[in-house]
mmCIF file of N, CA and C in Angstrom:
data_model
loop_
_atom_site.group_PDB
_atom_site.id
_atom_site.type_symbol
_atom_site.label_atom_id
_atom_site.label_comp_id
_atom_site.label_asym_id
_atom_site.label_seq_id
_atom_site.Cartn_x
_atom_site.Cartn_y
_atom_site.Cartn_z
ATOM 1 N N UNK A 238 35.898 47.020 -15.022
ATOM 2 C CA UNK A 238 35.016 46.836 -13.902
ATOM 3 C C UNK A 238 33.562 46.912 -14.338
ATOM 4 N N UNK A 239 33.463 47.693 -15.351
ATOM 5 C CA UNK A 239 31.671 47.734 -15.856
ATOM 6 C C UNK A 239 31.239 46.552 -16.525
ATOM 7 N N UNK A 240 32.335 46.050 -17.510
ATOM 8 C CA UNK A 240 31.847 44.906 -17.786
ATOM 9 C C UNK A 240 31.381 43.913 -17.251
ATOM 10 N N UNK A 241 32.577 43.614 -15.572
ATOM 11 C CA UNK A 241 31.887 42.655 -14.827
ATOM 12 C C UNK A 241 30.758 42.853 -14.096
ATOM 13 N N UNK A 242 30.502 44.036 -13.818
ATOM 14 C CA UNK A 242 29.048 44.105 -13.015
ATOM 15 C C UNK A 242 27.924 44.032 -14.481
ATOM 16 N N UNK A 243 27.795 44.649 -15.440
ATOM 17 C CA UNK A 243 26.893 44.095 -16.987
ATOM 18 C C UNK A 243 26.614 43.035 -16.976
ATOM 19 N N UNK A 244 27.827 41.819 -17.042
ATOM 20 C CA UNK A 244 27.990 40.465 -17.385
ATOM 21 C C UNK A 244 26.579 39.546 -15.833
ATOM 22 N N UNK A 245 27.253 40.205 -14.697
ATOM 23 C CA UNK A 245 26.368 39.581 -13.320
ATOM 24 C C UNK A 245 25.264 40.225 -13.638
ATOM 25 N N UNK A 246 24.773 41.397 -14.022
ATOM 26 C CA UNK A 246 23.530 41.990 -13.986
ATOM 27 C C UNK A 246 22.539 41.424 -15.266
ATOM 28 N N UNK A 247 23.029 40.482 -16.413
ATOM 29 C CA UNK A 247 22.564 40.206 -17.250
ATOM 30 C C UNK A 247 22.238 38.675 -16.945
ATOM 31 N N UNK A 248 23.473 37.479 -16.493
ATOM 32 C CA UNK A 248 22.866 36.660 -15.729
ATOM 33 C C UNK A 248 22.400 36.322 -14.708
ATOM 34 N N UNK A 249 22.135 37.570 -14.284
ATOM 35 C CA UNK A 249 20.656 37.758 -12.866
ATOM 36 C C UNK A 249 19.437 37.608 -13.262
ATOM 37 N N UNK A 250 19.380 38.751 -14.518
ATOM 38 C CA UNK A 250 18.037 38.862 -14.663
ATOM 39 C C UNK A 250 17.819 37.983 -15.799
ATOM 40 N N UNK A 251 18.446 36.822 -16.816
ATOM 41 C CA UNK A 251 17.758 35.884 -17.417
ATOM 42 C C UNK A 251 17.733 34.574 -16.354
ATOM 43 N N UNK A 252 18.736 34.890 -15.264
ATOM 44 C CA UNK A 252 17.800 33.718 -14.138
ATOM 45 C C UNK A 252 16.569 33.665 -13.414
ATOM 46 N N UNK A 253 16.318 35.192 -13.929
ATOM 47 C CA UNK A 253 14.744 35.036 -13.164
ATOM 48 C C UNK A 253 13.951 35.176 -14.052
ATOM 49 N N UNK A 254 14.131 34.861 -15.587
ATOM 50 C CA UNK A 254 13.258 35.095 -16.491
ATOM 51 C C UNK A 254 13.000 33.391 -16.489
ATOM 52 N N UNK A 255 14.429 32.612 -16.496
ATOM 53 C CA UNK A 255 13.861 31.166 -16.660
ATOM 54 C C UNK A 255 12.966 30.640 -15.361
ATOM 55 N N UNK A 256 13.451 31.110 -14.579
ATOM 56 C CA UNK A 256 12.692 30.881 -13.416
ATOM 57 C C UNK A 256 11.265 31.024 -13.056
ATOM 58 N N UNK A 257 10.793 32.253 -13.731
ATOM 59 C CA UNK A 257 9.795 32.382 -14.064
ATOM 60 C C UNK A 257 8.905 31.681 -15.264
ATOM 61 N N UNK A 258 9.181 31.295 -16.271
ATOM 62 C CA UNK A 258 8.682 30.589 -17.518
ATOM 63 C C UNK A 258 8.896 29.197 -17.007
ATOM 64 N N UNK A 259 9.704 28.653 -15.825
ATOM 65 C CA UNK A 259 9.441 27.369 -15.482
ATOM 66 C C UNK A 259 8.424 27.098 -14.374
ATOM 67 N N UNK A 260 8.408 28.245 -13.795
ATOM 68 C CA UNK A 260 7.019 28.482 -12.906
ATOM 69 C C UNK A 260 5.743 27.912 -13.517
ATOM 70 N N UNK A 261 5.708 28.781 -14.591
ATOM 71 C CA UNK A 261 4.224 28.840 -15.684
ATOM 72 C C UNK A 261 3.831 27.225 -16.180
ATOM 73 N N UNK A 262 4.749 26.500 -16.862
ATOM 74 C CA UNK A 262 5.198 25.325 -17.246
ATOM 75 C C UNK A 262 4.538 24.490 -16.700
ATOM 76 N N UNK A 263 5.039 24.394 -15.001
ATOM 77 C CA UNK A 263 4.168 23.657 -14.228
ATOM 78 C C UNK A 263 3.112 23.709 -13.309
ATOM 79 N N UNK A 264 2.790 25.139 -13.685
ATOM 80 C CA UNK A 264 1.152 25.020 -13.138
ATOM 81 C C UNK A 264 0.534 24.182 -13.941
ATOM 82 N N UNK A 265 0.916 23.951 -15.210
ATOM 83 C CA UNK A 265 -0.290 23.099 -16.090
ATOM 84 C C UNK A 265 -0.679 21.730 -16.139
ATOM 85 N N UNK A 266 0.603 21.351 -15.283
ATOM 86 C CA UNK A 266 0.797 19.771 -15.060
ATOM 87 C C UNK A 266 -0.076 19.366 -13.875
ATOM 88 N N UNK A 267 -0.697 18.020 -13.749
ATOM 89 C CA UNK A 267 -1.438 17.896 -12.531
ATOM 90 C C UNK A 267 -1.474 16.289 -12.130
ATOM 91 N N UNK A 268 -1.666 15.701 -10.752
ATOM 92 C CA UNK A 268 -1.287 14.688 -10.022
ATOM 93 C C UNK A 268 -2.066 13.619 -10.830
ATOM 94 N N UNK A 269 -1.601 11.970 -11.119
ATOM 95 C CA UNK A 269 -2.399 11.333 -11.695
ATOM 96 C C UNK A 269 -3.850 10.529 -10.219
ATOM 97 N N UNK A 270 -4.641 10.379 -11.321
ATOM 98 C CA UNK A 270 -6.016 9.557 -9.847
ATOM 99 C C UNK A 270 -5.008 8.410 -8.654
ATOM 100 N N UNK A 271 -5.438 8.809 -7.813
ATOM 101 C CA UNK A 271 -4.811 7.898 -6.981
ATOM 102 C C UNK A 271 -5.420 6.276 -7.510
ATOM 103 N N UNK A 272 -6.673 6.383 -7.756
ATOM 104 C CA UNK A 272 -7.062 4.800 -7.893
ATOM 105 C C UNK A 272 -6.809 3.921 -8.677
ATOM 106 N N UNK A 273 -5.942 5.158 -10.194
ATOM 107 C CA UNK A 273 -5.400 4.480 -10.891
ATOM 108 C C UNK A 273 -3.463 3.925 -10.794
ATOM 109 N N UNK A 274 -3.503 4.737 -9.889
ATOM 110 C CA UNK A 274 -2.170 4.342 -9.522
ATOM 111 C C UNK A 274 -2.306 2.989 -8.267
ATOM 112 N N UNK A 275 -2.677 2.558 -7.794
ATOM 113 C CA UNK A 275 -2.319 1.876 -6.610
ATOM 114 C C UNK A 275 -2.708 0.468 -7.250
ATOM 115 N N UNK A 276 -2.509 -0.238 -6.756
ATOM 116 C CA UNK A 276 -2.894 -2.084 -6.827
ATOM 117 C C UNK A 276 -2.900 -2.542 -5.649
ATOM 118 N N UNK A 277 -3.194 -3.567 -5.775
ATOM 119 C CA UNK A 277 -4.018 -4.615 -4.533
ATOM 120 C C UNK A 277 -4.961 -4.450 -3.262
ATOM 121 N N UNK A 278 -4.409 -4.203 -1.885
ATOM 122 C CA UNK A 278 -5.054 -4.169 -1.023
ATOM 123 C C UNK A 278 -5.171 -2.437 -0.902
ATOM 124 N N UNK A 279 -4.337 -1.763 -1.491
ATOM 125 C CA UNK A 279 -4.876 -0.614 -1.319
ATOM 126 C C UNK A 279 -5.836 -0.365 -2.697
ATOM 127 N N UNK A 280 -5.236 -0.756 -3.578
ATOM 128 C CA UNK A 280 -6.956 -0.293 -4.648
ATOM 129 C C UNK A 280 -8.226 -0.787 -4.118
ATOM 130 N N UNK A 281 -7.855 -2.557 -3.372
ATOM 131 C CA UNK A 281 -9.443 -2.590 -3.098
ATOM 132 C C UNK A 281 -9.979 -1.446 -1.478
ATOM 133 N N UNK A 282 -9.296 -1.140 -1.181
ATOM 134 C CA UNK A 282 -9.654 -0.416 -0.069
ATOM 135 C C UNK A 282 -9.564 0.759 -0.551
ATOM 136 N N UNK A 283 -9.361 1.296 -1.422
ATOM 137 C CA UNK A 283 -9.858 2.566 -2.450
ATOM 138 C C UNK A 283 -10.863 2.383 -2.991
ATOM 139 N N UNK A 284 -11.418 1.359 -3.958
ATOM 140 C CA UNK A 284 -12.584 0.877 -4.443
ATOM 141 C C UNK A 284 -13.513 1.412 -3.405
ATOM 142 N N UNK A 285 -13.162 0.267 -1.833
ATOM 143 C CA UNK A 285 -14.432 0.067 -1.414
ATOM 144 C C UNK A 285 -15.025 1.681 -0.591
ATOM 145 N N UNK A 286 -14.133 2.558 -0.506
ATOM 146 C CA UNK A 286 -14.473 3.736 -0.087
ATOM 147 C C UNK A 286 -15.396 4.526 -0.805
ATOM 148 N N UNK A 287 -14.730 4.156 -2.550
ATOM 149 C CA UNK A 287 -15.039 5.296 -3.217
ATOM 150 C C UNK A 287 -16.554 4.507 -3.435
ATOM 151 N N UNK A 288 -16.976 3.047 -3.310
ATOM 152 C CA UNK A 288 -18.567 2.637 -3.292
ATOM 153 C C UNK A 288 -19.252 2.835 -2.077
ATOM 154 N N UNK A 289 -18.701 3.572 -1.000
ATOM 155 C CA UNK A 289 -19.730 4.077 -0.029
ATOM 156 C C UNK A 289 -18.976 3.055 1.467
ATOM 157 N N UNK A 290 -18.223 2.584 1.488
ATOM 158 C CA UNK A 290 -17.792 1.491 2.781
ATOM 159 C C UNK A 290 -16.635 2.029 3.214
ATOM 160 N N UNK A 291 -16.516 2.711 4.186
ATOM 161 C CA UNK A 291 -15.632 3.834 4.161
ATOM 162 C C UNK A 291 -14.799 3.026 5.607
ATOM 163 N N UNK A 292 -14.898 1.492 5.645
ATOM 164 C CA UNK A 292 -14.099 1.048 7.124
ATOM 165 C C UNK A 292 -14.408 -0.537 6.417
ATOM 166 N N UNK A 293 -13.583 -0.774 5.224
ATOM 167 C CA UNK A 293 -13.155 -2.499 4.558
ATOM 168 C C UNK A 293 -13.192 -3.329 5.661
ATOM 169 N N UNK A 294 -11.855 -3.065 6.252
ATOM 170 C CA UNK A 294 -11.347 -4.129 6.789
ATOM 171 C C UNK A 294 -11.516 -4.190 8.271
ATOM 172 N N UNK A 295 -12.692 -3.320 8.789
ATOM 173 C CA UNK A 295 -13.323 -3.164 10.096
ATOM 174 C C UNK A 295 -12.346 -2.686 11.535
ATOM 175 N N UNK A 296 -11.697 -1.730 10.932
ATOM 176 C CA UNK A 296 -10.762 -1.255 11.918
ATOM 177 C C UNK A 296 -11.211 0.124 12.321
ATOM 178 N N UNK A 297 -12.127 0.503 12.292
ATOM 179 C CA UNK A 297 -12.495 1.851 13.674
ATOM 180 C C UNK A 297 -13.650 0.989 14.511
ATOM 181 N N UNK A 298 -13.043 1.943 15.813
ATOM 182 C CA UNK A 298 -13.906 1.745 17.323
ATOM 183 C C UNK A 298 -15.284 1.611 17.002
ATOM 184 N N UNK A 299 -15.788 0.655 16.923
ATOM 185 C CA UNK A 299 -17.553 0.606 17.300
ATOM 186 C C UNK A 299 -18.099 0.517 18.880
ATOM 187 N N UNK A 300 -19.679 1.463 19.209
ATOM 188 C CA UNK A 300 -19.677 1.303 19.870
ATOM 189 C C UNK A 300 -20.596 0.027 21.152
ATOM 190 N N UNK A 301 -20.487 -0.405 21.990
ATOM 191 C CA UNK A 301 -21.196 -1.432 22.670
ATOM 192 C C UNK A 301 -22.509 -1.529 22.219
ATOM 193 N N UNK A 302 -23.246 -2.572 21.668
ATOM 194 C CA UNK A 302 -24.607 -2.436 21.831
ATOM 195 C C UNK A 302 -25.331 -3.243 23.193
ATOM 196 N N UNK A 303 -26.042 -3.653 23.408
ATOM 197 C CA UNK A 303 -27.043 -4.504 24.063
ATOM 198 C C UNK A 303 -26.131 -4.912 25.564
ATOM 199 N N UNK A 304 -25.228 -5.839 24.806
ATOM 200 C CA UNK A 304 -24.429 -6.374 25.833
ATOM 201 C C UNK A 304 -24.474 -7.694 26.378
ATOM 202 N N UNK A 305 -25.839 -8.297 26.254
ATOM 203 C CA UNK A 305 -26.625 -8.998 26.877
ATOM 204 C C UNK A 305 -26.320 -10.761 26.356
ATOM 205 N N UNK A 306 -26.275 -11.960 27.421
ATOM 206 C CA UNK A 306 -25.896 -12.890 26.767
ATOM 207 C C UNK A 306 -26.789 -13.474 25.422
ATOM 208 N N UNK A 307 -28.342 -12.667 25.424
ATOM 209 C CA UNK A 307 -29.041 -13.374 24.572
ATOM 210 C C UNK A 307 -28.688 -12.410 23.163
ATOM 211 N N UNK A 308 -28.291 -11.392 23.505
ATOM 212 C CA UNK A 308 -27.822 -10.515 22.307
ATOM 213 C C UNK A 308 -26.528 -10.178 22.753
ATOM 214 N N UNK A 309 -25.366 -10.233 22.280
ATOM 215 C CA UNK A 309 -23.909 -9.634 22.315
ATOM 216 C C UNK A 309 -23.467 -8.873 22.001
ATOM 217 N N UNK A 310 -22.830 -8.306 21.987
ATOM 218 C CA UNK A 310 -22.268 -7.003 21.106
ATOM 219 C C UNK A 310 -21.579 -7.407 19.827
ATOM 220 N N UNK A 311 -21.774 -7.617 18.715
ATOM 221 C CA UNK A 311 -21.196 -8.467 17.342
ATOM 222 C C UNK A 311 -20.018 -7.260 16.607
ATOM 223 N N UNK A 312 -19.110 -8.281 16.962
ATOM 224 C CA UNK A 312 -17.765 -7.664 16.766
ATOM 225 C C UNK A 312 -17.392 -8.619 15.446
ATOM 226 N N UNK A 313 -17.127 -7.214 14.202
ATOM 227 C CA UNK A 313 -16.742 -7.632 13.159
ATOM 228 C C UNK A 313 -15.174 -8.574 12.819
ATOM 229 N N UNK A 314 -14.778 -9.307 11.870
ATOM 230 C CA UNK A 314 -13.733 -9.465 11.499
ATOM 231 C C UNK A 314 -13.107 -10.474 10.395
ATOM 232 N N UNK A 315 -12.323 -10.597 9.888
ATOM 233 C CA UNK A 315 -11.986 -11.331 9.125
ATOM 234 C C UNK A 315 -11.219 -12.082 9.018
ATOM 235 N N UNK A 316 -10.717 -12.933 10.036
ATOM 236 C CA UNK A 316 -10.954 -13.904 10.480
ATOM 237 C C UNK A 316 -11.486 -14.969 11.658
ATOM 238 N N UNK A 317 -10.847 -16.160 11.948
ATOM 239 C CA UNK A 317 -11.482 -16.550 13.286
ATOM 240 C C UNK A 317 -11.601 -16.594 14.637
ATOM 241 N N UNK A 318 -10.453 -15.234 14.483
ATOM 242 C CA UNK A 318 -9.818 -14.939 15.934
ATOM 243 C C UNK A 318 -9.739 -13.226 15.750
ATOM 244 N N UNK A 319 -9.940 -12.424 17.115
ATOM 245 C CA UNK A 319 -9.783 -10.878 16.900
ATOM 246 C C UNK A 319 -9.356 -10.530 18.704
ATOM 247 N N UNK A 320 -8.503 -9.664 18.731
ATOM 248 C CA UNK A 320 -8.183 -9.405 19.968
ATOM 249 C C UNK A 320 -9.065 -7.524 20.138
ATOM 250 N N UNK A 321 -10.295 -8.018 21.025
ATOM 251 C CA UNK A 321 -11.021 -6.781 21.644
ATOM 252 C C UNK A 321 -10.702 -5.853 22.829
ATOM 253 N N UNK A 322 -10.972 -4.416 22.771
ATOM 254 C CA UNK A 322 -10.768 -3.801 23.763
ATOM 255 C C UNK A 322 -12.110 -3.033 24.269
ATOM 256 N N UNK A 323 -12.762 -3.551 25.665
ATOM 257 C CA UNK A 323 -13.554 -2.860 26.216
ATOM 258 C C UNK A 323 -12.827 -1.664 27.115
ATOM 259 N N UNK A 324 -13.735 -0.600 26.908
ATOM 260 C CA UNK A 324 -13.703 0.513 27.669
ATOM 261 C C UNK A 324 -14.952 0.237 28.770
ATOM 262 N N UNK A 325 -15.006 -0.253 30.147
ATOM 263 C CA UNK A 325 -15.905 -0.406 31.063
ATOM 264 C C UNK A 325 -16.360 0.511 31.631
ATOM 265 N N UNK A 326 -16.208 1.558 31.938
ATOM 266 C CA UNK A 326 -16.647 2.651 32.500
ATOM 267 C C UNK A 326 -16.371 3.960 31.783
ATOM 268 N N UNK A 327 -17.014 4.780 31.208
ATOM 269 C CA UNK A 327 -16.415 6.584 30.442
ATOM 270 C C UNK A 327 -15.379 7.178 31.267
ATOM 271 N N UNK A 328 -15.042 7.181 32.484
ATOM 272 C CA UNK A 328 -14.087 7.741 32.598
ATOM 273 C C UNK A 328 -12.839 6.900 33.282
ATOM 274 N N UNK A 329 -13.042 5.535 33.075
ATOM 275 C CA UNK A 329 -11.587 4.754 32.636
ATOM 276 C C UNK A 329 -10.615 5.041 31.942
ATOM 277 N N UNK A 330 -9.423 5.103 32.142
ATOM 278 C CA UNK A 330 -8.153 5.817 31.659
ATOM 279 C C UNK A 330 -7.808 4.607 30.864
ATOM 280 N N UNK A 331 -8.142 2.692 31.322
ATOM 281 C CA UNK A 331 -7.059 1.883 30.737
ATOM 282 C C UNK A 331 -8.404 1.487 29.872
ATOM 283 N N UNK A 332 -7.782 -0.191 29.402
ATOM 284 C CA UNK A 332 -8.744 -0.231 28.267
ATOM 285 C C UNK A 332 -8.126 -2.449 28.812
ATOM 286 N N UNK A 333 -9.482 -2.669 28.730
ATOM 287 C CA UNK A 333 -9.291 -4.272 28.889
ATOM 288 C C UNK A 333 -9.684 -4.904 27.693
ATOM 289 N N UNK A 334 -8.505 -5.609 27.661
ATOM 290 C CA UNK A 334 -8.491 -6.555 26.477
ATOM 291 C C UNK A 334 -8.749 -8.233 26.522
ATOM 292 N N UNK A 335 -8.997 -8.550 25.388
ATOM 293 C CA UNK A 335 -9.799 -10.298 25.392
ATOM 294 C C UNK A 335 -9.339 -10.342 24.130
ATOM 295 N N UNK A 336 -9.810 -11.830 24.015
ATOM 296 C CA UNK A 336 -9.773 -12.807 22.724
ATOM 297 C C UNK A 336 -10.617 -13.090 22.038
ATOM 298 N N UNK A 337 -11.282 -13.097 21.218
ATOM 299 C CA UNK A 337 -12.647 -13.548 20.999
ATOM 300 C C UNK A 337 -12.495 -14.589 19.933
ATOM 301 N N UNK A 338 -13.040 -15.354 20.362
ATOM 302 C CA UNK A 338 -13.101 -16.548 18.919
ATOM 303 C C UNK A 338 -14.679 -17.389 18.176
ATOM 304 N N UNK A 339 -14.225 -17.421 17.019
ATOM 305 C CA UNK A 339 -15.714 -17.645 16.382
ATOM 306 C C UNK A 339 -16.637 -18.716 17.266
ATOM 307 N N UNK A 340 -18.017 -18.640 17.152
ATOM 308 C CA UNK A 340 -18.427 -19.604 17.852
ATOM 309 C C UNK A 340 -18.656 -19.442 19.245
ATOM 310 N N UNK A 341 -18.110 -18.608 19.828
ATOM 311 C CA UNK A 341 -17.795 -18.777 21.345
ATOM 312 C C UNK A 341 -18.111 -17.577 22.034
ATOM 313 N N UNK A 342 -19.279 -16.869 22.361
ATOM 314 C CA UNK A 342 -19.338 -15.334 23.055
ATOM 315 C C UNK A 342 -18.471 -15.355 24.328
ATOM 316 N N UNK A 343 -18.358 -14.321 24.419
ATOM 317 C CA UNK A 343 -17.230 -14.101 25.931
ATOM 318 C C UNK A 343 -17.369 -13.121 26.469
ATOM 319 N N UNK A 344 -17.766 -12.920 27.921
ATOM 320 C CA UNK A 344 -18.497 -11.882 28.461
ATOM 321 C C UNK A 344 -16.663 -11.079 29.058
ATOM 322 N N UNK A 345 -17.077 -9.710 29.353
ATOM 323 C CA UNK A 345 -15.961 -8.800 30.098
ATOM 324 C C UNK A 345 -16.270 -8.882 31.331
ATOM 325 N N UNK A 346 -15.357 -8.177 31.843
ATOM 326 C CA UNK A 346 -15.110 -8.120 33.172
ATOM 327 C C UNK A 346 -16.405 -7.580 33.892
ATOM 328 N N UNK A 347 -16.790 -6.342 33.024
ATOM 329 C CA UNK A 347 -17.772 -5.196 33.464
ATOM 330 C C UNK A 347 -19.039 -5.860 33.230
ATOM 331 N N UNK A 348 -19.214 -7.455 32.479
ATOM 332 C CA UNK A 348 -20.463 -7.793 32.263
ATOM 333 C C UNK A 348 -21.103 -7.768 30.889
ATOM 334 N N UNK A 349 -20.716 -7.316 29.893
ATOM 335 C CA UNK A 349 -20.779 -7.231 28.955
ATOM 336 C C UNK A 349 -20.854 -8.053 27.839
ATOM 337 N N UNK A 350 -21.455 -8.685 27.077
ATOM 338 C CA UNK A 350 -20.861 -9.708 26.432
ATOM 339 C C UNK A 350 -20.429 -9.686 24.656
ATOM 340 N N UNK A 351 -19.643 -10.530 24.069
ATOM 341 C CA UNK A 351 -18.840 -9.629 22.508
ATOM 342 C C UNK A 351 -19.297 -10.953 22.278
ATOM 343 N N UNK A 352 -19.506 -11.247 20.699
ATOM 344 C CA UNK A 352 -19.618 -12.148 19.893
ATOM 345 C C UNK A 352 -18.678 -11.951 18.672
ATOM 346 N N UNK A 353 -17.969 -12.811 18.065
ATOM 347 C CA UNK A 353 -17.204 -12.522 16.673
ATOM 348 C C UNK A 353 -18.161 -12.908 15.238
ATOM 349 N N UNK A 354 -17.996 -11.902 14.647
ATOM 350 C CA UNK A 354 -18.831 -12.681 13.361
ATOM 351 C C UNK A 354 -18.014 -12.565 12.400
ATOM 352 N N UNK A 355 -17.668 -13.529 10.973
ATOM 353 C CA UNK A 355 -16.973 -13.909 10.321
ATOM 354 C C UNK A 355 -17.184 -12.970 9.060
ATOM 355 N N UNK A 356 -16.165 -12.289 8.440
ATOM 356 C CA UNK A 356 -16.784 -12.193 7.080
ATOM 357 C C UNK A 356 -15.609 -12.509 6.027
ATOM 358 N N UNK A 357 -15.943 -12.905 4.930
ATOM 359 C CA UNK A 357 -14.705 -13.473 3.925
ATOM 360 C C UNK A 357 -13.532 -12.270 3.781
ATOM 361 N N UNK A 358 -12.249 -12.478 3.733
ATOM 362 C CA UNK A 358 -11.259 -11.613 3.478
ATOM 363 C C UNK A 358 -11.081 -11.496 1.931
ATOM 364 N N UNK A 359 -10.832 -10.806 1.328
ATOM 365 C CA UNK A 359 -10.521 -10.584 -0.029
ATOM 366 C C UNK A 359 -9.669 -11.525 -0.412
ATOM 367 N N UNK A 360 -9.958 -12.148 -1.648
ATOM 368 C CA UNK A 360 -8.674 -13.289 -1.872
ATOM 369 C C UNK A 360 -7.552 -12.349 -2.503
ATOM 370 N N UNK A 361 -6.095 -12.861 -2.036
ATOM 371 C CA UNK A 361 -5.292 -11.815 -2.782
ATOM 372 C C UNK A 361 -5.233 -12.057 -3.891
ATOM 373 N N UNK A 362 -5.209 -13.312 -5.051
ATOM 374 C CA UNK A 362 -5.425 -13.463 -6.397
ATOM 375 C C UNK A 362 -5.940 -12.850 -7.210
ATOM 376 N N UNK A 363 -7.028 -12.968 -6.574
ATOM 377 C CA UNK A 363 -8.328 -12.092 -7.431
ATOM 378 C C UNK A 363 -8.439 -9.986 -7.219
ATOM 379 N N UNK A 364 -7.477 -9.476 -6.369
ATOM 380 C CA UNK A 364 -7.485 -8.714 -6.060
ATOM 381 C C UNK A 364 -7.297 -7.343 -7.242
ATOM 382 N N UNK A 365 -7.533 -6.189 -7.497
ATOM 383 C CA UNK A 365 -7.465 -5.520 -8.610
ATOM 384 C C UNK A 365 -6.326 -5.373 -8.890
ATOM 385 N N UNK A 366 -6.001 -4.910 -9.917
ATOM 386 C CA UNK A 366 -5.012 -4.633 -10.868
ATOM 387 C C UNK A 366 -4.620 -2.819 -10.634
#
């Protein structure tokens, strides 16, 4: 009977010796750069963050400017068509949506008016490595 409790009490405690020395092991190891890991549309949208453009492909809420038909509110995008959502009033719960197409301002409901402006999309060819 002593032997078998020796035998468990000896591979107890070199399981927590490896356990421990594999602990140590991999603190030393560490994650590679994300920027070198990724390709294409996410490297260039890593790129363009890490050069200061922290919204590429123009997807957060901007807010209304002017409004006005001689000035519009210039709504980014990349290509020739973008589907917009005005918020008409601050404490509107819904959110009205339009079409906007190059060339063509289009006023909202509330009076407002959006313009689309064009900017080149990244070619995927040429895109990083």
């Amino acid at each position: 009977m002593s032997r078998v409790v020796s035998k468990s009490l000896s591979l107890l405690q070199s399981g927590r010796r490896s356990l421990h020395v594999s602990a140590v092991s991999a603190a030393k190891q560490t994650m590679p750069d994300p920027i070198e890991h990724a390709t294409g549309l996410e490297k260039y949208e890593l790129l363009a963050k890490q050069a200061g453009n922290d919204d590429p492909f123009f997807l957060k809420a901007c807010a209304r400017g002017p409004g006005t038909k001689a000035e519009p509110t210039i709504v980014n995008a990349m290509d020739t068509y973008r589907s917009v959502g005005c918020v008409c009033n601050e404490e509107d719960t819904n959110i009205k949506w339009m079409w906007l197409c190059e060339g063509a301002p289009k006023r909202c409901a509330c009076g407002y008016w959006f313009e689309l402006k064009v900017h080149a999309a990244p070619d995927k060819y040429s895109l990083p490595l």
